[in-house]
PDB file of N, CA and C in Angstrom:
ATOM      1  N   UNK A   1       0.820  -1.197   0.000  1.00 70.00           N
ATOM      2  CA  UNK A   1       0.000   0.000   0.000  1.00 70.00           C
ATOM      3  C   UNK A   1       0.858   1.253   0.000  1.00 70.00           C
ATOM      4  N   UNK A   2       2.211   1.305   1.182  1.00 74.00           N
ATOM      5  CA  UNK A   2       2.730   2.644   0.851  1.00 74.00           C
ATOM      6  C   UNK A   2       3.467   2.863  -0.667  1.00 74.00           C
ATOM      7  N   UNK A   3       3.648   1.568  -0.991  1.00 78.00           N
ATOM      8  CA  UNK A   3       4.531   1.463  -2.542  1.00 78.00           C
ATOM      9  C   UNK A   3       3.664   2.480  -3.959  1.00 78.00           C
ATOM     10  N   UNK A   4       2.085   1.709  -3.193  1.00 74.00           N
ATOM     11  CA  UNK A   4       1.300   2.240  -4.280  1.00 74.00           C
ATOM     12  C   UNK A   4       1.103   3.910  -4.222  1.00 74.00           C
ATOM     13  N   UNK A   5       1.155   4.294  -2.518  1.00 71.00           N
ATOM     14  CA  UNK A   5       1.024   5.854  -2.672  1.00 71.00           C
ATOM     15  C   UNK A   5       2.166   6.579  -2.864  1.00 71.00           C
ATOM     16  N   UNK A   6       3.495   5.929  -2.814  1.00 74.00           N
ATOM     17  CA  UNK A   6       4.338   6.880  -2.904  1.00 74.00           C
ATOM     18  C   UNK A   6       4.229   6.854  -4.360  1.00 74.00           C
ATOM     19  N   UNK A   7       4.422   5.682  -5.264  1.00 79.00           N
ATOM     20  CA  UNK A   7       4.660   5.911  -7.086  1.00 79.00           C
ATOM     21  C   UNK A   7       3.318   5.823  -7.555  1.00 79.00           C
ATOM     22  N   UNK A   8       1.721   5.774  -7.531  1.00 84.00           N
ATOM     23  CA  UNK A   8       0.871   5.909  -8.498  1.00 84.00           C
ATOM     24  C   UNK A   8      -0.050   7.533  -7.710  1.00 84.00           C
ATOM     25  N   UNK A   9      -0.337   7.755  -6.391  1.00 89.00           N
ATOM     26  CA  UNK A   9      -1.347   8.375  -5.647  1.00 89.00           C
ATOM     27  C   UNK A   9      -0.996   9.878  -6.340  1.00 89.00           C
ATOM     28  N   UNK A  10      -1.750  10.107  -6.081  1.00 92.00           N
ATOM     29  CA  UNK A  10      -1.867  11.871  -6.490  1.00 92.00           C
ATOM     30  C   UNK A  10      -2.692  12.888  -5.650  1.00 92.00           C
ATOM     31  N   UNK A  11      -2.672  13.945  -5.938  1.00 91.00           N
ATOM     32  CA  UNK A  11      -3.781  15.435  -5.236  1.00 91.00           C
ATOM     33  C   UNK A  11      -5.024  14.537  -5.075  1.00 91.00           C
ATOM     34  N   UNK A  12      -5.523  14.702  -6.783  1.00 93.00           N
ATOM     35  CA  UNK A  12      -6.806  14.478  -6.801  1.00 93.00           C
ATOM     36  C   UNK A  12      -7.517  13.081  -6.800  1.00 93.00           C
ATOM     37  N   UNK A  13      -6.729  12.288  -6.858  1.00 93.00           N
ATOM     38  CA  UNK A  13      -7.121  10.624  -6.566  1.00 93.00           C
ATOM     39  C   UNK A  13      -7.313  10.734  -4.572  1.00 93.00           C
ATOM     40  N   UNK A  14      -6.698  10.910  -4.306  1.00 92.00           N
ATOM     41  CA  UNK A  14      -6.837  11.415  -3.000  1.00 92.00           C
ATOM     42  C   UNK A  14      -7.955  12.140  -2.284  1.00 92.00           C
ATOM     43  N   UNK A  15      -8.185  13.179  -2.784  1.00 93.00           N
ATOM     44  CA  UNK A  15      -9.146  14.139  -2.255  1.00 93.00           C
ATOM     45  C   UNK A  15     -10.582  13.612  -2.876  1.00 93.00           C
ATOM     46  N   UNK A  16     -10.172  13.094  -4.680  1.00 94.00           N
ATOM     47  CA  UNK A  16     -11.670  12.242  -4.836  1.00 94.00           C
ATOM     48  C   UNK A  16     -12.063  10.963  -3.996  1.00 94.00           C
ATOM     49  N   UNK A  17     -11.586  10.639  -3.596  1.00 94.00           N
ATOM     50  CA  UNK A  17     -11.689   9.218  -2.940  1.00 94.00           C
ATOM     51  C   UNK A  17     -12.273   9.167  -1.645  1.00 94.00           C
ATOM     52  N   UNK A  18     -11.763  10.885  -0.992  1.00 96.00           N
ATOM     53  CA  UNK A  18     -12.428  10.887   0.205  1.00 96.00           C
ATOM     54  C   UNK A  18     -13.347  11.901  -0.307  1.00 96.00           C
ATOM     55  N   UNK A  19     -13.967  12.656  -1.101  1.00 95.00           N
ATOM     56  CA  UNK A  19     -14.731  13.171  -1.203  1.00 95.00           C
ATOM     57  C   UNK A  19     -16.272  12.255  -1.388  1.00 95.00           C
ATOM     58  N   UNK A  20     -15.618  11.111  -1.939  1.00 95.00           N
ATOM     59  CA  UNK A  20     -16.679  10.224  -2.614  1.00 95.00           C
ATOM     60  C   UNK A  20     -17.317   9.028  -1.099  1.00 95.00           C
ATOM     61  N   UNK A  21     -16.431   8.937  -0.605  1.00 96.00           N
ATOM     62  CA  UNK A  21     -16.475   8.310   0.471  1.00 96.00           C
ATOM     63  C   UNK A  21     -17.408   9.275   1.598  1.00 96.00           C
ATOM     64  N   UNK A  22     -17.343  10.433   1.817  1.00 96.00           N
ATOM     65  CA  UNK A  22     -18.031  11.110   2.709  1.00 96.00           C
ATOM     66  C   UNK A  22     -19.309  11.244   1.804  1.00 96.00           C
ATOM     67  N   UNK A  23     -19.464  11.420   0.533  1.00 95.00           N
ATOM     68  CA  UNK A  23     -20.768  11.825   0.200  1.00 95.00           C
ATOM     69  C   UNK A  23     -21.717  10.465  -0.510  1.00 95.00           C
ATOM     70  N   UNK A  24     -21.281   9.201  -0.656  1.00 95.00           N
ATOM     71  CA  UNK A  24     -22.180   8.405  -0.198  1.00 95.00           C
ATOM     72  C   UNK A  24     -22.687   8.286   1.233  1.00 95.00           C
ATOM     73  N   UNK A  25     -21.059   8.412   2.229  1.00 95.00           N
ATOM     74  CA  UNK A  25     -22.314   8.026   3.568  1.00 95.00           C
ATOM     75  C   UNK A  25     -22.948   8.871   3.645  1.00 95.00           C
ATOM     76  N   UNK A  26     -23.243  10.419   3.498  1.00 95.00           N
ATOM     77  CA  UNK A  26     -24.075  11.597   3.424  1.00 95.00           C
ATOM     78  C   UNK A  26     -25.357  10.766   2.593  1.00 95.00           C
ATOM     79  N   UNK A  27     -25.255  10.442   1.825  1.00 94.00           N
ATOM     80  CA  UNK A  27     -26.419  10.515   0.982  1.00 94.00           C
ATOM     81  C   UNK A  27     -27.240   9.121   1.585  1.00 94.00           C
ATOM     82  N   UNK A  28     -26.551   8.184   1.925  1.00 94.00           N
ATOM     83  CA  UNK A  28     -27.375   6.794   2.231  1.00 94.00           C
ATOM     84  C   UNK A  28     -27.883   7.725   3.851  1.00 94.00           C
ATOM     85  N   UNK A  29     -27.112   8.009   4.867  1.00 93.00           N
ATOM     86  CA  UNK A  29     -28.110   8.830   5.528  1.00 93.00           C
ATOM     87  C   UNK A  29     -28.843   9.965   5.654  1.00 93.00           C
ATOM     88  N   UNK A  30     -28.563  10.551   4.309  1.00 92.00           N
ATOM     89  CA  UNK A  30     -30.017  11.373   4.113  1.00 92.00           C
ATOM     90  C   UNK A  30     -31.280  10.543   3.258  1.00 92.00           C
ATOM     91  N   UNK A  31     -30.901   9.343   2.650  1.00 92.00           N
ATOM     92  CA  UNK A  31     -32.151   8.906   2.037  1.00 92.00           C
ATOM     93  C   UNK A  31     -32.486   7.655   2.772  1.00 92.00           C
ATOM     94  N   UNK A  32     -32.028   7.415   3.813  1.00 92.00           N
ATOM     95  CA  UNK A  32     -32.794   6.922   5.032  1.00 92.00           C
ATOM     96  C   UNK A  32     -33.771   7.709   5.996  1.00 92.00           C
ATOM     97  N   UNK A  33     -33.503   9.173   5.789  1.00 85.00           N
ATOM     98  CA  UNK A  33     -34.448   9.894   6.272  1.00 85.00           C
ATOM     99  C   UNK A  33     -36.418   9.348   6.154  1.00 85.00           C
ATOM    100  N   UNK A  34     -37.096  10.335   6.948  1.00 87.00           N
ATOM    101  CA  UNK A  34     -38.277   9.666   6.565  1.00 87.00           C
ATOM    102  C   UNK A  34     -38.655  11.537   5.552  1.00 87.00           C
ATOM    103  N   UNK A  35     -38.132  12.449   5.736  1.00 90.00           N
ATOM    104  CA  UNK A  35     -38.721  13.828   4.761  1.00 90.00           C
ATOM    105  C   UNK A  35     -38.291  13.233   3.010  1.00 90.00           C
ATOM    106  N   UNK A  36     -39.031  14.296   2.660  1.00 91.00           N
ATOM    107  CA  UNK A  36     -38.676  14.218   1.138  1.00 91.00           C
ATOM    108  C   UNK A  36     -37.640  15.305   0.840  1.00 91.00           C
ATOM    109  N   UNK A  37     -37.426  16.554   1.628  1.00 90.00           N
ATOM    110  CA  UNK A  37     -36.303  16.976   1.386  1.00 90.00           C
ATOM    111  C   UNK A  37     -35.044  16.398   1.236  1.00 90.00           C
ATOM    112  N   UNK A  38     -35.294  15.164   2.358  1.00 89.00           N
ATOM    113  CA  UNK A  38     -33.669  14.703   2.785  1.00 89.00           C
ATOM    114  C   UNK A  38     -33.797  14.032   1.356  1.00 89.00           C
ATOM    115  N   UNK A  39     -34.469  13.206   1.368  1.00 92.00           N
ATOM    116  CA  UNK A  39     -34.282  12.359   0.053  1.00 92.00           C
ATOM    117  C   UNK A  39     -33.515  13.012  -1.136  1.00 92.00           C
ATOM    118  N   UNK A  40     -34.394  14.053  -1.382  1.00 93.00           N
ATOM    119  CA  UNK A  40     -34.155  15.172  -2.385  1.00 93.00           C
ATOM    120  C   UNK A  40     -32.807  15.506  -2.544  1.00 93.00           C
ATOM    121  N   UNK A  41     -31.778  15.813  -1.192  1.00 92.00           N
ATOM    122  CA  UNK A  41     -30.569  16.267  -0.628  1.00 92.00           C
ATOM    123  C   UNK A  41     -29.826  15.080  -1.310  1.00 92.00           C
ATOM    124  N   UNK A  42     -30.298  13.648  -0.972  1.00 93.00           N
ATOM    125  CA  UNK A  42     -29.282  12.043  -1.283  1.00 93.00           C
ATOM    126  C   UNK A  42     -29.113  12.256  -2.900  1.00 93.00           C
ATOM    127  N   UNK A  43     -30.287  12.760  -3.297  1.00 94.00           N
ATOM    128  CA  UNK A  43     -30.314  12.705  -4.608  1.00 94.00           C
ATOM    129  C   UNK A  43     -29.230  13.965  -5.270  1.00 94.00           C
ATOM    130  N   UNK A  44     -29.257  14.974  -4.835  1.00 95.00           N
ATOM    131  CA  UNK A  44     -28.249  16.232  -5.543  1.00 95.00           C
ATOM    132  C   UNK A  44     -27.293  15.563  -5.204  1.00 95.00           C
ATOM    133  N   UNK A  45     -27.181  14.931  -4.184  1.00 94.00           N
ATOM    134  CA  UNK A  45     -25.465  14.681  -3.303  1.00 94.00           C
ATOM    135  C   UNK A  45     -25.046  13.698  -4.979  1.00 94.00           C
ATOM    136  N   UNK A  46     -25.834  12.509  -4.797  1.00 93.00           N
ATOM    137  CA  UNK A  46     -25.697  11.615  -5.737  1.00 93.00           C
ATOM    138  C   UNK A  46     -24.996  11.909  -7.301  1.00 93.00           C
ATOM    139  N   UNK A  47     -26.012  12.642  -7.756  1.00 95.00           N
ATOM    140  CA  UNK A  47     -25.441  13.815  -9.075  1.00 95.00           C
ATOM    141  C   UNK A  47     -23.935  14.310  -8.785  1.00 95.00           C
ATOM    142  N   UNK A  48     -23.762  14.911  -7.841  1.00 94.00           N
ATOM    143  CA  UNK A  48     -22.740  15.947  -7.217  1.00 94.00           C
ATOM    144  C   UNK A  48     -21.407  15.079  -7.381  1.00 94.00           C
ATOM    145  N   UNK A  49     -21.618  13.838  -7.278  1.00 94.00           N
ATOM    146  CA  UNK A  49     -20.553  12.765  -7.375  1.00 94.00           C
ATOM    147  C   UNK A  49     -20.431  12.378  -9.116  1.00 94.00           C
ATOM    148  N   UNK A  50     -20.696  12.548  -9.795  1.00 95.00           N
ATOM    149  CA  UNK A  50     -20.545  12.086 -11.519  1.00 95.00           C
ATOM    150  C   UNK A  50     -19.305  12.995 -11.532  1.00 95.00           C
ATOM    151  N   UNK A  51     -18.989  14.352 -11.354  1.00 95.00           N
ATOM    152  CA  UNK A  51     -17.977  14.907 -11.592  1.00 95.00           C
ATOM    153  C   UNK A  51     -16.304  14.499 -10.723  1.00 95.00           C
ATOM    154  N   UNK A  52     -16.816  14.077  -9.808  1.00 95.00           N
ATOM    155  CA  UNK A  52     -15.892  13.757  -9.102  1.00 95.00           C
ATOM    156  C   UNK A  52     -15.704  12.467  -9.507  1.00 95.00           C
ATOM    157  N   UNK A  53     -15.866  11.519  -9.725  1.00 95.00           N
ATOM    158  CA  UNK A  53     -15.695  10.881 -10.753  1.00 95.00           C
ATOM    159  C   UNK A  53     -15.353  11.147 -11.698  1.00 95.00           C
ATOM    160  N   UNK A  54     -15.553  11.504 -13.077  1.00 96.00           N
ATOM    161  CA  UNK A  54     -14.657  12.028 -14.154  1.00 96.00           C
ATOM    162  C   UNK A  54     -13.617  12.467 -13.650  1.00 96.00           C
ATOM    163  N   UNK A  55     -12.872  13.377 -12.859  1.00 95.00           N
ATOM    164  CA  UNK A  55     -11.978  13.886 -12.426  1.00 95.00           C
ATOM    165  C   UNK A  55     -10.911  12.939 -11.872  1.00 95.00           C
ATOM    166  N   UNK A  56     -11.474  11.678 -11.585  1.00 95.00           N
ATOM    167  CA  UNK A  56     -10.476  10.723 -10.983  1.00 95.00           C
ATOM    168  C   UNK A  56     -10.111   9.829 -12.253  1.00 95.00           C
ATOM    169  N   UNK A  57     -10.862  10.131 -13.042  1.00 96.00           N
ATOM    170  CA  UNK A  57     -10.622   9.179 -14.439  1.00 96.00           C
ATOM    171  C   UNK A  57      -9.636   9.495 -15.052  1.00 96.00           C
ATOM    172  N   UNK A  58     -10.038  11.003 -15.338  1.00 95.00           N
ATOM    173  CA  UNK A  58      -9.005  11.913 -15.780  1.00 95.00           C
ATOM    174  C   UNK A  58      -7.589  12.208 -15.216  1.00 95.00           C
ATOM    175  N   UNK A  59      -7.646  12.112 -14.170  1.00 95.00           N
ATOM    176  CA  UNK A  59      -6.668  11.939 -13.396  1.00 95.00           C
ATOM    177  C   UNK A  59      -5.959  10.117 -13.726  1.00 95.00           C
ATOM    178  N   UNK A  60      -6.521   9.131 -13.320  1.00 94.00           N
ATOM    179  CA  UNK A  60      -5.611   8.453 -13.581  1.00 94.00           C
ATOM    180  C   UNK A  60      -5.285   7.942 -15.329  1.00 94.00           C
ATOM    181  N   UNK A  61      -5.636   8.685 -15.774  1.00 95.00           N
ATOM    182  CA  UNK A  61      -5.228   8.426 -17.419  1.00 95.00           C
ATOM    183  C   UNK A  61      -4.066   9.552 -17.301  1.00 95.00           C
ATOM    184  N   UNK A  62      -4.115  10.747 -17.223  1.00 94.00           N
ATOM    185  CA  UNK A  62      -2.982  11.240 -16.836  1.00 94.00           C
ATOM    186  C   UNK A  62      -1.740  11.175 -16.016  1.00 94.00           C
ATOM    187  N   UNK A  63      -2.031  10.223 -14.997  1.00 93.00           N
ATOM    188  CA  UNK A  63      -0.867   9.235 -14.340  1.00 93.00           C
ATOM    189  C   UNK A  63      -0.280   8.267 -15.433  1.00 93.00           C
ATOM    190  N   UNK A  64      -1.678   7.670 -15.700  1.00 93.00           N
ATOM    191  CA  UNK A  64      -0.512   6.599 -17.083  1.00 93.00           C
ATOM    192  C   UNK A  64       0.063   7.104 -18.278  1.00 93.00           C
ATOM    193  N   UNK A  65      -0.380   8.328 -18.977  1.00 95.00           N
ATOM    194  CA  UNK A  65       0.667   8.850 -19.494  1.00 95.00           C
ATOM    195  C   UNK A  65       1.628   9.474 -19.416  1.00 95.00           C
ATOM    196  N   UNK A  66       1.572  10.574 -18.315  1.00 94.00           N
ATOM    197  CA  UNK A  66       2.626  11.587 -17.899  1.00 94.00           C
ATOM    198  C   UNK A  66       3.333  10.854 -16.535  1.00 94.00           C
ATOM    199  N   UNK A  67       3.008  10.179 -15.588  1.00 91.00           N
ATOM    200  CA  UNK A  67       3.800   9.620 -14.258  1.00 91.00           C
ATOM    201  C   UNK A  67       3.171  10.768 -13.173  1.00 91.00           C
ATOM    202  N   UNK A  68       3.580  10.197 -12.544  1.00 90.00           N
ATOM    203  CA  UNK A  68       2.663  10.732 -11.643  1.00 90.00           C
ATOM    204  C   UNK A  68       3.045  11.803 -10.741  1.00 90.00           C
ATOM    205  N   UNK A  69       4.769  11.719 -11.221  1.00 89.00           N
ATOM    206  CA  UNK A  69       5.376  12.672 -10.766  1.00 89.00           C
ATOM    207  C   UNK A  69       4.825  14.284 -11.329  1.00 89.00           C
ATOM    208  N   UNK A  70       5.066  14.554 -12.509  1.00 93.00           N
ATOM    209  CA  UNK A  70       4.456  15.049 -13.183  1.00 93.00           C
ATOM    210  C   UNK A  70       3.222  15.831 -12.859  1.00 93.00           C
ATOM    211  N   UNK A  71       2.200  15.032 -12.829  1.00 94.00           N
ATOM    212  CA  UNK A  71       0.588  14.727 -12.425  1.00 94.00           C
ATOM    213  C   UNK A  71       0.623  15.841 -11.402  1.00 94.00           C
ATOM    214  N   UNK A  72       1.542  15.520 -10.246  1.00 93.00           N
ATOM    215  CA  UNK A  72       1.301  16.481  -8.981  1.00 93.00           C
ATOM    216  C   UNK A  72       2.099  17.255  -8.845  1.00 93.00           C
ATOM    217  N   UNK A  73       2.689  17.563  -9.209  1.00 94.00           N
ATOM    218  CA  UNK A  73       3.421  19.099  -9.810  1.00 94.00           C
ATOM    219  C   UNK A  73       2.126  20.037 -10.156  1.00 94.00           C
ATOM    220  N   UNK A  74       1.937  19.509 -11.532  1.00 94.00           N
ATOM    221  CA  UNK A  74       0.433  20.435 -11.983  1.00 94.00           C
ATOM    222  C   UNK A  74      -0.485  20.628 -11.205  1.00 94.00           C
ATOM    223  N   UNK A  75      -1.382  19.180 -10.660  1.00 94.00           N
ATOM    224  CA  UNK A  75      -2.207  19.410  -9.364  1.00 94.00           C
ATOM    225  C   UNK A  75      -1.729  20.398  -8.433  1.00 94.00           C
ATOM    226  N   UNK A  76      -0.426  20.395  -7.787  1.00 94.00           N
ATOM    227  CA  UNK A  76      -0.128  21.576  -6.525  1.00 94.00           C
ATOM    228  C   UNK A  76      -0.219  22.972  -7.332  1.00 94.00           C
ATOM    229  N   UNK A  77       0.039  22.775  -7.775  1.00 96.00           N
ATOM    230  CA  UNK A  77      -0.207  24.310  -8.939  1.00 96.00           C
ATOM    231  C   UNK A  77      -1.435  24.843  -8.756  1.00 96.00           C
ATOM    232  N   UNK A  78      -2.722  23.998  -9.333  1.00 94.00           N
ATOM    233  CA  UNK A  78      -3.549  23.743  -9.442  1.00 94.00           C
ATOM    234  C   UNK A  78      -4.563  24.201  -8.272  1.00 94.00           C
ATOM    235  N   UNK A  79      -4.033  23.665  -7.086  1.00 94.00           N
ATOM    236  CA  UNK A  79      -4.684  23.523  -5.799  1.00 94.00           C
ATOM    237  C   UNK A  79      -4.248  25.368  -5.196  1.00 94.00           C
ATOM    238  N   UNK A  80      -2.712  25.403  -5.331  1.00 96.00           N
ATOM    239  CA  UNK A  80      -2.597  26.576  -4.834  1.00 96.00           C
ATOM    240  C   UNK A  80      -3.360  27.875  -5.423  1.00 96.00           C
ATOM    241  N   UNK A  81      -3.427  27.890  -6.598  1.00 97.00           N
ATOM    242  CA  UNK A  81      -4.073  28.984  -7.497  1.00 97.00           C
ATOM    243  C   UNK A  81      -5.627  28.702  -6.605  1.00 97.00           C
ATOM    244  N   UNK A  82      -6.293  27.744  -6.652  1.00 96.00           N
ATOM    245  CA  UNK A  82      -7.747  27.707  -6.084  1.00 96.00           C
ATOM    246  C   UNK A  82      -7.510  28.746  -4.846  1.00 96.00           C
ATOM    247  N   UNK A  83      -6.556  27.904  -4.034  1.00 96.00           N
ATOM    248  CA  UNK A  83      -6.095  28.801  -2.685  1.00 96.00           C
ATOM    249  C   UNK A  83      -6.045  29.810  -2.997  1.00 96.00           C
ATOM    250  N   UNK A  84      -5.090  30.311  -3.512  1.00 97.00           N
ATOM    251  CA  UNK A  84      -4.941  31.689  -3.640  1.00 97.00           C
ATOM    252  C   UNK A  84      -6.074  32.778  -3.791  1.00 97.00           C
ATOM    253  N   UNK A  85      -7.261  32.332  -4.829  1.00 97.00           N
ATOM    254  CA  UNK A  85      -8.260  32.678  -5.098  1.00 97.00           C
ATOM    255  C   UNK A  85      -8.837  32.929  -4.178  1.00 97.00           C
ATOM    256  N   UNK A  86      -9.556  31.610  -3.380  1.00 97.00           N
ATOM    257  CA  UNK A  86      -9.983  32.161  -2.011  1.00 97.00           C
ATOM    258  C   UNK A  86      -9.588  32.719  -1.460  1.00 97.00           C
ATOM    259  N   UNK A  87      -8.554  33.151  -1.102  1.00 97.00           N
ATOM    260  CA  UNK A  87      -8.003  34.057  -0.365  1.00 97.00           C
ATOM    261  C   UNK A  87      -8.729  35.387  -0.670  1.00 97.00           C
ATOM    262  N   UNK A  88      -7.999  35.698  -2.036  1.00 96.00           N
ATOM    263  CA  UNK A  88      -8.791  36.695  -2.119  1.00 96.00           C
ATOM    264  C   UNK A  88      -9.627  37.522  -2.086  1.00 96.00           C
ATOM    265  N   UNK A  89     -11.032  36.113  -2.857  1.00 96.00           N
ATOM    266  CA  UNK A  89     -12.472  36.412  -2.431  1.00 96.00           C
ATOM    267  C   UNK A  89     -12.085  36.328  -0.856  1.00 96.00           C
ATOM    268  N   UNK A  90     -11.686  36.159  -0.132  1.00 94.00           N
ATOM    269  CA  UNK A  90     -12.351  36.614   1.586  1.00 94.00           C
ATOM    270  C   UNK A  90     -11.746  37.315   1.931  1.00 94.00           C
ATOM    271  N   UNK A  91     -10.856  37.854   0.994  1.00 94.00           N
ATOM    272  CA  UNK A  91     -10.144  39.366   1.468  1.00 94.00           C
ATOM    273  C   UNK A  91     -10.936  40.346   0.885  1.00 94.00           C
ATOM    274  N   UNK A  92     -12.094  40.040  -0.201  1.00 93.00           N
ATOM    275  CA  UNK A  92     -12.419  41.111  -0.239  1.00 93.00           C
ATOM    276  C   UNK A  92     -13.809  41.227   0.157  1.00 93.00           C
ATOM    277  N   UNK A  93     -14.408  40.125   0.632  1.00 92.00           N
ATOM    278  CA  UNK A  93     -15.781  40.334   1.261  1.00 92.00           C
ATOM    279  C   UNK A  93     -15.468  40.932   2.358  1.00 92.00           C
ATOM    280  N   UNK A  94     -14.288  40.318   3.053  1.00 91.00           N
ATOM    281  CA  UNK A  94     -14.210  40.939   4.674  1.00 91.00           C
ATOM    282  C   UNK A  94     -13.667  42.525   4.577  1.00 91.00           C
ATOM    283  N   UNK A  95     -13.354  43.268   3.410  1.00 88.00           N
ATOM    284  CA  UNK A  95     -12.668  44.229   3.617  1.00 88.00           C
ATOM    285  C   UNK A  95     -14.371  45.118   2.711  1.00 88.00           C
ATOM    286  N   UNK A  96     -14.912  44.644   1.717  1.00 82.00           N
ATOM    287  CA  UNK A  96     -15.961  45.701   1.588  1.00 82.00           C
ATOM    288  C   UNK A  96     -16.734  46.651   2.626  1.00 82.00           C
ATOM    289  N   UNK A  97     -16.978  47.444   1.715  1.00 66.00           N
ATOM    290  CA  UNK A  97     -17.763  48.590   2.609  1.00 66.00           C
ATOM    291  C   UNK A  97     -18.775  49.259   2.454  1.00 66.00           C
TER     292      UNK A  97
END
């Protein structure tokens, strides 16, 4: 297992994996609920996961061509620019006037 995360794992194989993992159990206990909202909620959650999916696809086809070294180079790039962004946006909600 550590063999496999140090040479195939990546950003986003990672973060999809637990993203996907928290939002089935989200969704099997919201559509165990007895409302129809919750249901409603299992169901967006459900959708909400197709992309995150593609993204891990995409991701590991880009491991098998480029390595994975590679792969997360771009991803940290990737991740920081998001960061960075936010940052921003909450530098500038908190600073409007």
């Amino acid at each position: 297992m550590m063999k496999f995360l140090k040479k195939k794992a990546t950003i986003f194989l990672i973060l999809g994996i637990l993203s996907m993992l928290a939002g089935v159990v989200w969704a099997i206990v919201l559509a165990s609920g007895a409302s129809a909202p919750d249901k409603l909620a299992a169901v967006y959650i459900g959708f909400a996961l197709v992309p995150v999916l593609l993204v891990i696809i995409v991701d590991r086809i880009c491991v098998w061509k480029f390595g994975s070294t590679k792969v997360n180079k771009v991803q940290l790039y990737l991740v920081g620019i998001f960061m960075a962004l936010f940052i921003i946006k909450l530098l500038a909600i908190t600073f409007t006037i």
